[in-house]
Short mmCIF file of C-alpha atoms in Angstrom, two decimals:
data_model
loop_
_atom_site.label_atom_id
_atom_site.label_comp_id
_atom_site.label_asym_id
_atom_site.label_seq_id
_atom_site.Cartn_x
_atom_site.Cartn_y
_atom_site.Cartn_z
CA UNK A 1 23.35 -19.62 11.95
CA UNK A 2 21.33 -19.17 9.00
CA UNK A 3 20.62 -15.94 7.68
CA UNK A 4 17.16 -16.46 6.51
CA UNK A 5 14.83 -14.36 5.91
CA UNK A 6 10.91 -15.03 6.24
CA UNK A 7 8.77 -13.98 2.71
CA UNK A 8 5.80 -12.80 1.58
CA UNK A 9 5.61 -15.93 -0.55
CA UNK A 10 5.87 -18.55 1.63
CA UNK A 11 3.42 -16.77 3.94
CA UNK A 12 0.65 -15.27 3.32
CA UNK A 13 1.45 -16.29 -0.54
CA UNK A 14 1.58 -20.22 0.09
CA UNK A 15 -1.40 -19.54 2.51
CA UNK A 16 -3.04 -17.85 0.06
CA UNK A 17 -2.86 -21.08 -2.44
CA UNK A 18 -3.61 -23.75 1.10
CA UNK A 19 -7.36 -21.57 1.93
CA UNK A 20 -8.72 -21.65 -1.71
CA UNK A 21 -8.36 -24.92 -2.88
CA UNK A 22 -4.86 -26.72 -1.38
CA UNK A 23 -5.19 -29.26 -4.81
CA UNK A 24 -1.58 -31.34 -4.19
CA UNK A 25 -0.32 -29.39 -1.53
CA UNK A 26 1.09 -31.04 2.01
CA UNK A 27 0.77 -30.10 5.08
CA UNK A 28 2.75 -31.49 8.42
CA UNK A 29 1.98 -31.15 12.05
CA UNK A 30 4.21 -30.44 14.81
CA UNK A 31 3.65 -32.89 18.17
CA UNK A 32 3.74 -30.47 21.28
CA UNK A 33 5.35 -32.47 24.00
CA UNK A 34 5.64 -30.11 26.71
CA UNK A 35 2.90 -27.50 27.31
CA UNK A 36 2.79 -24.81 27.66
CA UNK A 37 0.84 -20.78 27.16
CA UNK A 38 0.00 -21.19 23.65
CA UNK A 39 0.05 -25.37 23.39
CA UNK A 40 -0.97 -28.08 25.60
CA UNK A 41 1.57 -31.20 25.45
CA UNK A 42 0.27 -34.00 23.56
CA UNK A 43 -1.52 -31.32 20.27
CA UNK A 44 -0.56 -31.42 17.13
CA UNK A 45 -0.31 -27.93 15.89
CA UNK A 46 -1.22 -28.45 11.65
CA UNK A 47 0.98 -26.42 9.39
CA UNK A 48 -0.51 -24.68 5.80
CA UNK A 49 2.05 -22.38 4.79
CA UNK A 50 5.73 -23.04 3.30
CA UNK A 51 7.50 -20.54 5.81
CA UNK A 52 7.11 -20.77 9.94
CA UNK A 53 9.51 -19.76 12.89
CA UNK A 54 9.50 -21.20 15.90
CA UNK A 55 10.39 -18.97 19.30
CA UNK A 56 9.54 -16.49 21.48
CA UNK A 57 8.45 -13.39 19.71
CA UNK A 58 5.09 -12.81 18.92
CA UNK A 59 5.14 -12.31 15.00
CA UNK A 60 6.57 -16.52 15.38
CA UNK A 61 3.95 -19.03 13.92
CA UNK A 62 5.24 -21.86 16.57
CA UNK A 63 5.56 -19.70 19.64
CA UNK A 64 6.90 -20.23 22.81
CA UNK A 65 5.94 -17.78 26.16
CA UNK A 66 8.89 -16.25 28.84
CA UNK A 67 9.25 -18.87 30.87
CA UNK A 68 11.13 -20.52 28.30
CA UNK A 69 13.77 -18.55 28.68
CA UNK A 70 16.42 -21.23 26.54
CA UNK A 71 14.39 -20.21 23.55
CA UNK A 72 15.63 -17.45 21.72
CA UNK A 73 13.11 -14.84 20.49
CA UNK A 74 13.51 -16.37 17.09
CA UNK A 75 14.70 -20.15 17.41
CA UNK A 76 14.59 -21.86 14.50
CA UNK A 77 13.03 -22.08 11.19
CA UNK A 78 11.15 -24.93 9.36
CA UNK A 79 10.84 -23.93 5.33
CA UNK A 80 9.86 -26.23 2.33
CA UNK A 81 12.21 -27.22 -0.41
CA UNK A 82 10.66 -28.15 -3.15
CA UNK A 83 8.74 -31.40 -1.83
CA UNK A 84 10.71 -31.78 1.31
CA UNK A 85 10.62 -29.46 4.09
CA UNK A 86 14.50 -28.28 6.00
CA UNK A 87 15.30 -27.25 9.93
CA UNK A 88 17.22 -23.68 9.36
CA UNK A 89 19.17 -22.52 12.36
CA UNK A 90 18.15 -19.27 12.97
CA UNK A 91 19.70 -18.29 16.90
CA UNK A 92 22.72 -17.19 17.90
CA UNK A 93 22.75 -18.44 21.07
CA UNK A 94 20.42 -21.43 21.67
CA UNK A 95 20.77 -24.65 19.63
CA UNK A 96 18.90 -27.08 18.13
CA UNK A 97 18.87 -30.48 17.77
CA UNK A 98 17.72 -32.53 15.49
CA UNK A 99 17.09 -36.34 17.00
CA UNK A 100 19.59 -35.04 19.31
CA UNK A 101 22.62 -33.92 16.69
CA UNK A 102 22.91 -30.15 17.00
CA UNK A 103 22.16 -28.56 13.71
CA UNK A 104 24.80 -26.48 12.74
CA UNK A 105 22.66 -24.38 9.83
CA UNK A 106 20.13 -26.44 8.53
CA UNK A 107 19.33 -30.24 7.58
CA UNK A 108 16.55 -31.67 5.73
CA UNK A 109 13.53 -33.45 8.13
CA UNK A 110 11.92 -36.90 7.65
CA UNK A 111 8.24 -37.91 9.22
CA UNK A 112 8.79 -38.83 12.94
CA UNK A 113 12.22 -36.70 13.64
CA UNK A 114 12.28 -34.97 17.11
CA UNK A 115 12.99 -31.43 17.40
CA UNK A 116 14.80 -29.67 19.94
CA UNK A 117 15.17 -26.10 21.39
CA UNK A 118 17.88 -25.44 22.97
CA UNK A 119 19.69 -27.92 25.49
CA UNK A 120 16.81 -29.41 27.96
CA UNK A 121 14.81 -27.61 26.64
CA UNK A 122 11.13 -28.27 24.47
CA UNK A 123 10.56 -30.97 21.92
CA UNK A 124 8.55 -30.84 19.06
CA UNK A 125 7.37 -34.15 17.10
CA UNK A 126 7.59 -33.35 12.77
CA UNK A 127 5.06 -35.83 11.53
CA UNK A 128 3.72 -35.43 7.91
CA UNK A 129 0.64 -37.70 7.87
CA UNK A 130 0.16 -40.69 5.33
CA UNK A 131 -1.54 -40.74 2.43
CA UNK A 132 -4.31 -38.40 0.69
CA UNK A 133 -4.77 -37.47 4.99
CA UNK A 134 -1.98 -35.54 3.80
CA UNK A 135 -3.05 -33.39 1.20
CA UNK A 136 -4.36 -30.12 2.27
CA UNK A 137 -7.86 -30.71 1.32
CA UNK A 138 -8.25 -32.55 3.17
CA UNK A 139 -8.85 -29.75 6.08
CA UNK A 140 -12.13 -28.40 6.72
CA UNK A 141 -12.02 -24.59 4.97
CA UNK A 142 -13.66 -23.76 8.86
CA UNK A 143 -10.52 -25.66 9.81
CA UNK A 144 -7.79 -23.68 7.47
CA UNK A 145 -9.45 -20.11 8.29
CA UNK A 146 -8.26 -19.63 12.00
CA UNK A 147 -4.95 -21.49 10.40
CA UNK A 148 -4.16 -18.79 7.42
CA UNK A 149 -4.78 -16.06 10.10
CA UNK A 150 -2.31 -17.77 12.72
CA UNK A 151 0.49 -18.46 10.09
CA UNK A 152 -0.26 -16.45 6.68
CA UNK A 153 -0.26 -13.40 8.28
CA UNK A 154 1.31 -13.36 11.79
CA UNK A 155 4.72 -12.32 10.93
CA UNK A 156 3.11 -8.73 9.44
CA UNK A 157 -0.26 -8.09 11.43
CA UNK A 158 1.49 -4.68 12.87
CA UNK A 159 2.60 -3.29 8.78
CA UNK A 160 -0.91 -4.61 7.96
CA UNK A 161 -2.69 -2.22 10.82
CA UNK A 162 -0.36 0.84 9.58
CA UNK A 163 -1.57 -0.04 6.12
CA UNK A 164 -5.33 -0.05 7.52
CA UNK A 165 -4.95 3.01 9.27
CA UNK A 166 -4.35 5.01 6.54
CA UNK A 167 -6.80 3.94 3.99
CA UNK A 168 -9.80 4.24 6.79
CA UNK A 169 -8.85 7.83 6.52
CA UNK A 170 -8.83 8.02 3.47
CA UNK A 171 -12.35 6.94 2.74
CA UNK A 172 -13.52 9.27 5.67
CA UNK A 173 -16.11 10.57 3.91
CA UNK A 174 -18.23 8.11 2.75
CA UNK A 175 -18.00 5.78 5.95
CA UNK A 176 -21.39 3.39 5.63
CA UNK A 177 -21.78 2.20 8.92
CA UNK A 178 -23.63 -1.45 9.86
CA UNK A 179 -21.31 -3.99 9.39
CA UNK A 180 -22.75 -6.45 11.73
CA UNK A 181 -23.12 -4.44 8.98
CA UNK A 182 -19.05 -3.47 8.04
CA UNK A 183 -17.06 -1.25 5.99
CA UNK A 184 -14.70 -0.41 2.26
CA UNK A 185 -11.55 -2.40 1.18
CA UNK A 186 -8.42 -1.20 0.38
CA UNK A 187 -8.09 -0.06 -3.11
CA UNK A 188 -3.61 -0.68 -3.21
CA UNK A 189 -1.12 -3.14 -3.85
CA UNK A 190 -0.07 -4.38 -1.25
CA UNK A 191 -1.64 -8.06 0.00
CA UNK A 192 -5.01 -7.30 0.97
CA UNK A 193 -4.24 -11.05 3.11
CA UNK A 194 -1.98 -9.56 4.96
CA UNK A 195 -5.07 -7.59 6.51
CA UNK A 196 -5.97 -10.47 8.87
CA UNK A 197 -6.06 -9.40 12.80
CA UNK A 198 -5.51 -12.47 15.23
CA UNK A 199 -6.81 -12.27 19.16
CA UNK A 200 -3.17 -11.30 19.97
CA UNK A 201 -2.58 -7.32 20.52
CA UNK A 202 -1.45 -5.88 17.81
CA UNK A 203 2.43 -3.94 17.70
CA UNK A 204 3.10 -0.55 16.75
CA UNK A 205 5.20 -0.92 13.08
CA UNK A 206 8.59 0.67 13.01
CA UNK A 207 10.74 1.71 9.47
CA UNK A 208 12.26 -1.39 9.21
CA UNK A 209 9.29 -3.67 8.65
CA UNK A 210 7.73 -0.61 6.02
CA UNK A 211 11.29 -0.89 4.21
CA UNK A 212 11.32 -4.66 3.99
CA UNK A 213 7.85 -4.84 2.51
CA UNK A 214 8.49 -1.59 0.39
CA UNK A 215 11.51 -3.85 -0.53
CA UNK A 216 9.79 -7.17 -1.75
CA UNK A 217 7.25 -5.44 -4.11
CA UNK A 218 8.16 -2.51 -5.64
CA UNK A 219 4.02 -1.71 -6.62
CA UNK A 220 3.33 -1.21 -3.30
CA UNK A 221 5.63 1.68 -3.22
CA UNK A 222 3.28 3.30 -6.38
CA UNK A 223 0.36 2.58 -4.34
CA UNK A 224 1.00 3.57 -1.30
CA UNK A 225 1.99 6.92 -3.30
CA UNK A 226 -1.52 7.30 -4.75
CA UNK A 227 -2.93 6.69 -1.67
CA UNK A 228 -1.22 9.33 -0.06
CA UNK A 229 -3.02 11.40 -3.05
CA UNK A 230 -5.87 10.06 -3.02
CA UNK A 231 -5.72 10.66 1.25
CA UNK A 232 -4.64 14.37 0.58
CA UNK A 233 -7.37 15.00 -2.31
CA UNK A 234 -10.18 13.62 0.22
CA UNK A 235 -8.56 15.97 3.40
CA UNK A 236 -9.59 18.71 0.98
CA UNK A 237 -12.71 17.76 0.33
CA UNK A 238 -13.50 16.96 4.26
CA UNK A 239 -12.45 20.06 4.48
CA UNK A 240 -15.11 21.98 2.41
CA UNK A 241 -17.78 19.74 3.53
CA UNK A 242 -17.00 21.06 7.15
CA UNK A 243 -16.49 24.94 5.83
CA UNK A 244 -19.83 24.35 3.73
CA UNK A 245 -21.73 23.21 7.12
CA UNK A 246 -20.57 25.30 9.17
CA UNK A 247 -22.11 27.84 6.67
CA UNK A 248 -25.78 25.73 6.75
CA UNK A 249 -25.78 26.65 10.21
CA UNK A 250 -25.87 29.67 10.33
CA UNK A 251 -27.36 30.69 7.37
CA UNK A 252 -31.03 32.18 8.21
CA UNK A 253 -34.08 29.64 6.94
CA UNK A 254 -34.78 32.35 4.48
CA UNK A 255 -31.28 31.61 2.12
CA UNK A 256 -32.26 30.85 -1.10
CA UNK A 257 -31.89 27.44 -2.28
CA UNK A 258 -28.28 26.46 -3.81
CA UNK A 259 -27.62 23.05 -5.80
CA UNK A 260 -23.99 22.08 -5.69
CA UNK A 261 -24.27 19.13 -7.89
CA UNK A 262 -25.90 20.21 -11.72
CA UNK A 263 -28.51 22.83 -12.82
CA UNK A 264 -30.64 24.30 -10.23
CA UNK A 265 -33.91 23.20 -10.18
CA UNK A 266 -37.08 24.00 -8.04
CA UNK A 267 -38.25 22.18 -5.05
CA UNK A 268 -41.10 20.36 -4.18
CA UNK A 269 -41.90 21.62 -0.89
CA UNK A 270 -43.39 19.44 1.71
CA UNK A 271 -46.40 20.27 3.49
CA UNK A 272 -47.32 21.94 6.26
CA UNK A 273 -49.22 20.04 8.40
CA UNK A 274 -50.16 18.57 12.54
CA UNK A 275 -47.80 16.87 14.23
CA UNK A 276 -51.18 14.74 15.09
CA UNK A 277 -51.62 14.47 11.62
CA UNK A 278 -48.18 13.58 10.87
CA UNK A 279 -48.03 11.03 13.90
CA UNK A 280 -50.89 9.13 11.80
CA UNK A 281 -49.41 9.23 8.77
CA UNK A 282 -46.14 7.43 10.68
CA UNK A 283 -48.75 4.73 12.44
CA UNK A 284 -49.76 3.98 8.82
CA UNK A 285 -46.52 3.64 7.42
CA UNK A 286 -45.31 0.76 10.47
CA UNK A 287 -46.87 -1.97 9.39
CA UNK A 288 -44.41 -2.09 5.60
CA UNK A 289 -40.90 -1.80 7.41
CA UNK A 290 -39.58 -5.23 8.03
CA UNK A 291 -36.80 -6.22 10.74
CA UNK A 292 -33.98 -8.29 8.66
CA UNK A 293 -32.09 -10.80 9.59
CA UNK A 294 -30.19 -13.76 8.48
CA UNK A 295 -31.53 -17.12 9.16
CA UNK A 296 -29.01 -19.48 7.44
CA UNK A 297 -24.67 -19.07 5.68
CA UNK A 298 -23.35 -21.44 3.14
CA UNK A 299 -19.31 -20.76 1.62
CA UNK A 300 -18.47 -22.71 -1.04
CA UNK A 301 -14.61 -22.27 -1.68
CA UNK A 302 -13.02 -21.79 -4.79
CA UNK A 303 -12.18 -25.76 -5.36
CA UNK A 304 -16.35 -26.30 -4.85
CA UNK A 305 -16.09 -27.51 -1.86
CA UNK A 306 -19.18 -26.19 0.57
CA UNK A 307 -20.12 -25.86 4.13
CA UNK A 308 -22.66 -24.32 5.61
CA UNK A 309 -21.96 -21.67 8.99
CA UNK A 310 -24.08 -21.07 11.69
CA UNK A 311 -22.75 -18.58 13.95
CA UNK A 312 -23.13 -16.03 10.76
CA UNK A 313 -25.84 -13.19 11.84
CA UNK A 314 -26.05 -10.05 11.41
CA UNK A 315 -29.56 -7.87 11.10
CA UNK A 316 -30.83 -4.39 9.60
CA UNK A 317 -34.02 -2.88 8.09
CA UNK A 318 -35.83 -3.54 5.25
CA UNK A 319 -39.35 -1.66 3.51
CA UNK A 320 -41.92 -2.70 1.03
CA UNK A 321 -43.31 -0.53 -1.71
CA UNK A 322 -46.83 0.12 -3.63
CA UNK A 323 -45.26 -1.05 -6.79
CA UNK A 324 -44.49 -4.82 -5.52
CA UNK A 325 -40.71 -4.26 -4.42
CA UNK A 326 -39.09 -4.84 -0.97
CA UNK A 327 -36.65 -2.32 -0.06
CA UNK A 328 -33.38 -2.28 1.36
CA UNK A 329 -29.52 -0.97 1.73
CA UNK A 330 -27.06 -3.41 -0.33
CA UNK A 331 -24.78 -3.33 2.94
CA UNK A 332 -27.51 -5.17 4.75
CA UNK A 333 -27.82 -8.31 1.84
CA UNK A 334 -24.38 -8.76 0.63
CA UNK A 335 -22.09 -6.55 3.58
CA UNK A 336 -18.71 -8.77 3.04
CA UNK A 337 -18.67 -6.03 -0.26
CA UNK A 338 -17.80 -3.52 2.18
CA UNK A 339 -15.61 -5.07 4.70
CA UNK A 340 -14.51 -3.64 8.14
CA UNK A 341 -10.26 -3.90 7.94
CA UNK A 342 -10.87 -4.44 11.77
CA UNK A 343 -13.00 -7.88 11.15
CA UNK A 344 -11.15 -10.60 9.61
CA UNK A 345 -14.02 -12.25 8.88
CA UNK A 346 -15.44 -9.66 7.04
CA UNK A 347 -11.55 -9.49 4.65
CA UNK A 348 -11.86 -13.31 4.13
CA UNK A 349 -16.06 -13.80 3.03
CA UNK A 350 -14.72 -10.99 -0.09
CA UNK A 351 -12.21 -13.07 -0.51
CA UNK A 352 -13.78 -15.89 -1.19
CA UNK A 353 -16.25 -14.07 -3.21
CA UNK A 354 -13.98 -12.74 -5.42
CA UNK A 355 -12.25 -15.47 -5.96
CA UNK A 356 -14.02 -18.21 -8.01
CA UNK A 357 -15.54 -18.51 -4.26
CA UNK A 358 -20.09 -18.06 -3.60
CA UNK A 359 -21.78 -16.98 -0.66
CA UNK A 360 -25.22 -17.43 -0.25
CA UNK A 361 -27.09 -16.11 2.95
CA UNK A 362 -30.52 -16.72 3.77
CA UNK A 363 -32.82 -13.90 5.63
CA UNK A 364 -36.02 -13.12 6.61
CA UNK A 365 -37.95 -10.02 7.11
CA UNK A 366 -40.64 -9.58 9.50
CA UNK A 367 -43.35 -6.93 10.03
CA UNK A 368 -45.49 -5.52 12.87
CA UNK A 369 -48.17 -7.42 11.37
CA UNK A 370 -46.45 -10.96 10.78
CA UNK A 371 -46.40 -10.42 7.46
CA UNK A 372 -42.59 -12.44 6.63
CA UNK A 373 -40.60 -12.92 3.78
CA UNK A 374 -37.73 -15.06 2.70
CA UNK A 375 -35.14 -14.15 0.85
CA UNK A 376 -31.88 -15.51 -0.76
CA UNK A 377 -29.27 -12.67 -1.65
CA UNK A 378 -28.75 -13.45 -5.55
CA UNK A 379 -32.54 -12.66 -5.32
CA UNK A 380 -31.52 -8.82 -5.47
CA UNK A 381 -30.94 -6.52 -7.52
CA UNK A 382 -27.82 -4.03 -7.26
CA UNK A 383 -26.54 -1.59 -9.18
CA UNK A 384 -22.87 -3.25 -9.29
CA UNK A 385 -21.74 -0.48 -11.67
CA UNK A 386 -19.64 1.73 -9.37
CA UNK A 387 -17.57 -1.71 -7.82
CA UNK A 388 -14.25 -1.76 -7.94
CA UNK A 389 -11.87 -4.72 -9.06
CA UNK A 390 -8.03 -4.94 -8.23
CA UNK A 391 -5.93 -7.88 -9.32
CA UNK A 392 -2.99 -7.39 -6.32
CA UNK A 393 0.68 -9.30 -7.41
CA UNK A 394 -0.06 -13.08 -6.23
CA UNK A 395 -3.15 -13.19 -8.83
CA UNK A 396 -5.81 -12.44 -5.40
CA UNK A 397 -8.79 -10.38 -6.88
CA UNK A 398 -10.35 -8.39 -4.46
CA UNK A 399 -13.80 -6.36 -5.57
CA UNK A 400 -15.28 -4.02 -3.20
CA UNK A 401 -17.94 -0.96 -3.03
CA UNK A 402 -17.92 1.94 -2.18
CA UNK A 403 -20.24 4.35 -0.03
CA UNK A 404 -22.04 6.40 -3.00
CA UNK A 405 -26.08 5.78 -4.32
CA UNK A 406 -25.02 1.80 -5.13
CA UNK A 407 -25.95 1.07 -1.94
CA UNK A 408 -29.11 0.38 -2.26
CA UNK A 409 -30.81 -4.01 -3.59
CA UNK A 410 -34.51 -4.19 -4.03
CA UNK A 411 -36.32 -7.77 -5.15
CA UNK A 412 -40.27 -8.17 -6.34
CA UNK A 413 -42.35 -9.23 -4.50
CA UNK A 414 -46.05 -9.96 -5.38
CA UNK A 415 -47.58 -7.36 -2.59
CA UNK A 416 -48.61 -4.21 -3.81
CA UNK A 417 -49.52 -2.67 -0.12
CA UNK A 418 -46.70 -0.91 0.84
CA UNK A 419 -45.51 2.27 0.71
CA UNK A 420 -45.56 5.03 -2.01
CA UNK A 421 -42.30 6.85 -3.61
CA UNK A 422 -42.08 9.70 -4.59
CA UNK A 423 -38.32 9.75 -7.61
CA UNK A 424 -38.63 13.59 -7.87
CA UNK A 425 -39.22 14.84 -4.70
CA UNK A 426 -36.19 12.91 -3.44
CA UNK A 427 -33.89 14.75 -5.86
CA UNK A 428 -35.09 18.13 -4.84
CA UNK A 429 -35.65 18.40 -0.83
CA UNK A 430 -35.68 21.54 0.12
CA UNK A 431 -32.39 22.33 2.88
CA UNK A 432 -33.52 22.20 6.51
CA UNK A 433 -36.28 19.53 5.46
CA UNK A 434 -36.86 17.07 8.81
CA UNK A 435 -37.04 13.69 7.54
CA UNK A 436 -38.93 11.32 9.39
CA UNK A 437 -37.04 7.35 9.88
CA UNK A 438 -38.21 4.17 10.55
CA UNK A 439 -35.66 0.76 11.62
CA UNK A 440 -34.30 -1.05 14.21
CA UNK A 441 -31.46 0.49 15.86
CA UNK A 442 -29.53 -2.14 16.90
CA UNK A 443 -32.23 -4.70 16.89
CA UNK A 444 -34.22 -2.38 19.29
CA UNK A 445 -37.90 -2.90 18.62
CA UNK A 446 -37.73 -6.24 17.23
CA UNK A 447 -38.61 -8.02 20.62
CA UNK A 448 -39.50 -11.16 19.33
CA UNK A 449 -40.78 -12.77 16.02
CA UNK A 450 -44.10 -11.91 17.56
CA UNK A 451 -42.74 -8.75 18.65
CA UNK A 452 -42.60 -6.23 16.17
CA UNK A 453 -42.28 -1.89 16.44
CA UNK A 454 -39.98 0.11 14.63
CA UNK A 455 -37.97 2.77 15.66
CA UNK A 456 -39.33 6.62 14.67
CA UNK A 457 -36.14 8.81 14.44
CA UNK A 458 -35.33 12.08 12.54
CA UNK A 459 -32.91 13.76 10.37
CA UNK A 460 -32.73 16.79 8.53
CA UNK A 461 -31.81 17.51 5.20
CA UNK A 462 -28.54 19.63 4.81
CA UNK A 463 -28.68 21.00 1.80
CA UNK A 464 -30.93 21.66 -1.03
CA UNK A 465 -31.24 18.89 -3.89
CA UNK A 466 -28.46 15.89 -3.91
CA UNK A 467 -24.75 16.20 -2.81
CA UNK A 468 -22.58 14.13 -4.57
CA UNK A 469 -25.39 11.77 -5.14
CA UNK A 470 -26.87 11.60 -1.73
CA UNK A 471 -29.02 13.16 0.22
CA UNK A 472 -26.76 14.55 3.35
CA UNK A 473 -28.31 14.78 6.42
CA UNK A 474 -27.56 16.33 9.45
CA UNK A 475 -29.07 16.02 12.96
CA UNK A 476 -29.07 12.82 12.26
CA UNK A 477 -30.62 10.28 14.95
CA UNK A 478 -29.43 7.33 12.84
CA UNK A 479 -27.72 3.79 14.31
CA UNK A 480 -26.54 0.22 13.72
CA UNK A 481 -29.75 -1.16 12.43
CA UNK A 482 -31.21 1.44 10.95
CA UNK A 483 -29.47 0.35 7.49
CA UNK A 484 -32.36 -0.09 4.66
CA UNK A 485 -34.69 1.93 6.55
CA UNK A 486 -37.30 4.81 4.94
CA UNK A 487 -37.08 8.17 4.68
CA UNK A 488 -39.92 10.03 4.79
CA UNK A 489 -41.17 13.03 4.29
CA UNK A 490 -44.72 15.04 4.07
CA UNK A 491 -45.36 15.81 -0.17
CA UNK A 492 -47.46 18.97 -1.61
CA UNK A 493 -50.38 17.15 -1.45
CA UNK A 494 -50.47 15.75 1.78
CA UNK A 495 -49.54 11.95 1.50
CA UNK A 496 -46.56 10.52 3.31
CA UNK A 497 -44.16 9.49 1.35
CA UNK A 498 -40.56 7.72 0.53
CA UNK A 499 -37.83 9.89 -0.58
CA UNK A 500 -34.63 7.46 0.72
CA UNK A 501 -32.40 4.25 1.92
CA UNK A 502 -30.87 4.90 5.08
CA UNK A 503 -26.67 3.90 3.82
CA UNK A 504 -24.56 5.44 6.51
CA UNK A 505 -23.30 8.14 8.78
CA UNK A 506 -20.23 9.30 9.66
CA UNK A 507 -19.36 11.12 13.28
CA UNK A 508 -22.09 11.95 15.59
CA UNK A 509 -24.58 13.69 13.15
CA UNK A 510 -24.28 13.69 9.24
CA UNK A 511 -26.43 11.14 7.35
CA UNK A 512 -26.30 9.87 4.08
CA UNK A 513 -29.54 8.49 2.29
CA UNK A 514 -29.23 7.02 -1.49
CA UNK A 515 -32.10 8.73 -2.73
CA UNK A 516 -35.35 6.62 -3.71
CA UNK A 517 -34.84 7.68 -7.17
CA UNK A 518 -32.00 5.62 -7.85
CA UNK A 519 -34.25 2.55 -8.32
CA UNK A 520 -36.74 4.28 -10.45
#
């Protein structure tokens, strides 16, 4: 019985190489000769990683269900050895047979060999395709993605889940919403590729697994320590923010304004007008508010091969300004820059974009008048100066954005019939100013291409001026799908103007709006 232990480099490392190019890497097939819960008789399972385990344990890449009582939890392993593959006996109680002969410890495999797990147990055929058909690059990218998830990440799912939970808490002060639309990628140095979730249920991580991962990568310990320090800092900030919000709720309306960031400025008071006038002003804005949805996506792998994907779709809101700019939130156009760690697709898209690949997305914007714009994500302008770049030990690059004033995107169009913007007012709104919001929460209001009607909602400024360079709001009636929509107010001249771009919401009512001054 071998003392073999699975490694990150043999699973995630080799899986990443197979996912992002393959080069001259080869794969093999395991042909299932009996049916189980997980595989049908006659099914050929392609293996693209260098190390797999076979057994009843949920962490095994080749898994048998509990009805196979003579198959051990971890029965055997197949491991790459140079250009060859070898079969390793793991079970202490049940034998493994190769072509009818018991394997005492390990033995090299040849194409056409038959593997049997215990006496009278299930059989697997080992087959290496011939010629160029044995190269991993002969397998399409869309096929390799689920293989990577099920083979490279399966042994580490629980560890990934625990680390993800820690990092989600770390960034809780800047939660963005709408990832149909999608959230934040991690800054620690452990292998990002381990953060994929499969359809299987996630199991609780134990101390032994954490210790094993920490021993494999000393840098992970340092990263974990940095995460803990940052989390404690964020916790203190959240407590301070909670205290401030409580004070805001109890403060009298006549309380003198206090600007928390930077020098105190004189607030430009919005005009007081009748509700009927406000309603008329809101109605005048509706033709310039657009429902955004994707029409096509094209993925280009780092090795240059491309595939069009037709089952990706997300929605959001955008609006037209009178200076000819079409504006929305950046995470509506580039959601993979704000990945949700509970969404495997988000993380994989980020890996492709960060490691020499390319993601092209075509979007369509439709207004209530039937006016349409079509865009490509590469046409938009972004503020990327706050993006974070991390390089892991295996060379994998992670580039991700954070929830801050950079969550805005704009493109110039040949149309100046849009909304007026007030950049100065967006930086110095008084406390308790009611903002009017137009958008398509959960896609509502976008009933069909010929029936587009934005939904109106409100939010209240929580502080005078900006808080951490954004407009902080409470009583925020904002939902998924409002992302990228305009925040409006009546200025001192009685005009309805745009003062911000809807970015994020956390909890039930705390909202974050990018001031429109960020694009001026």
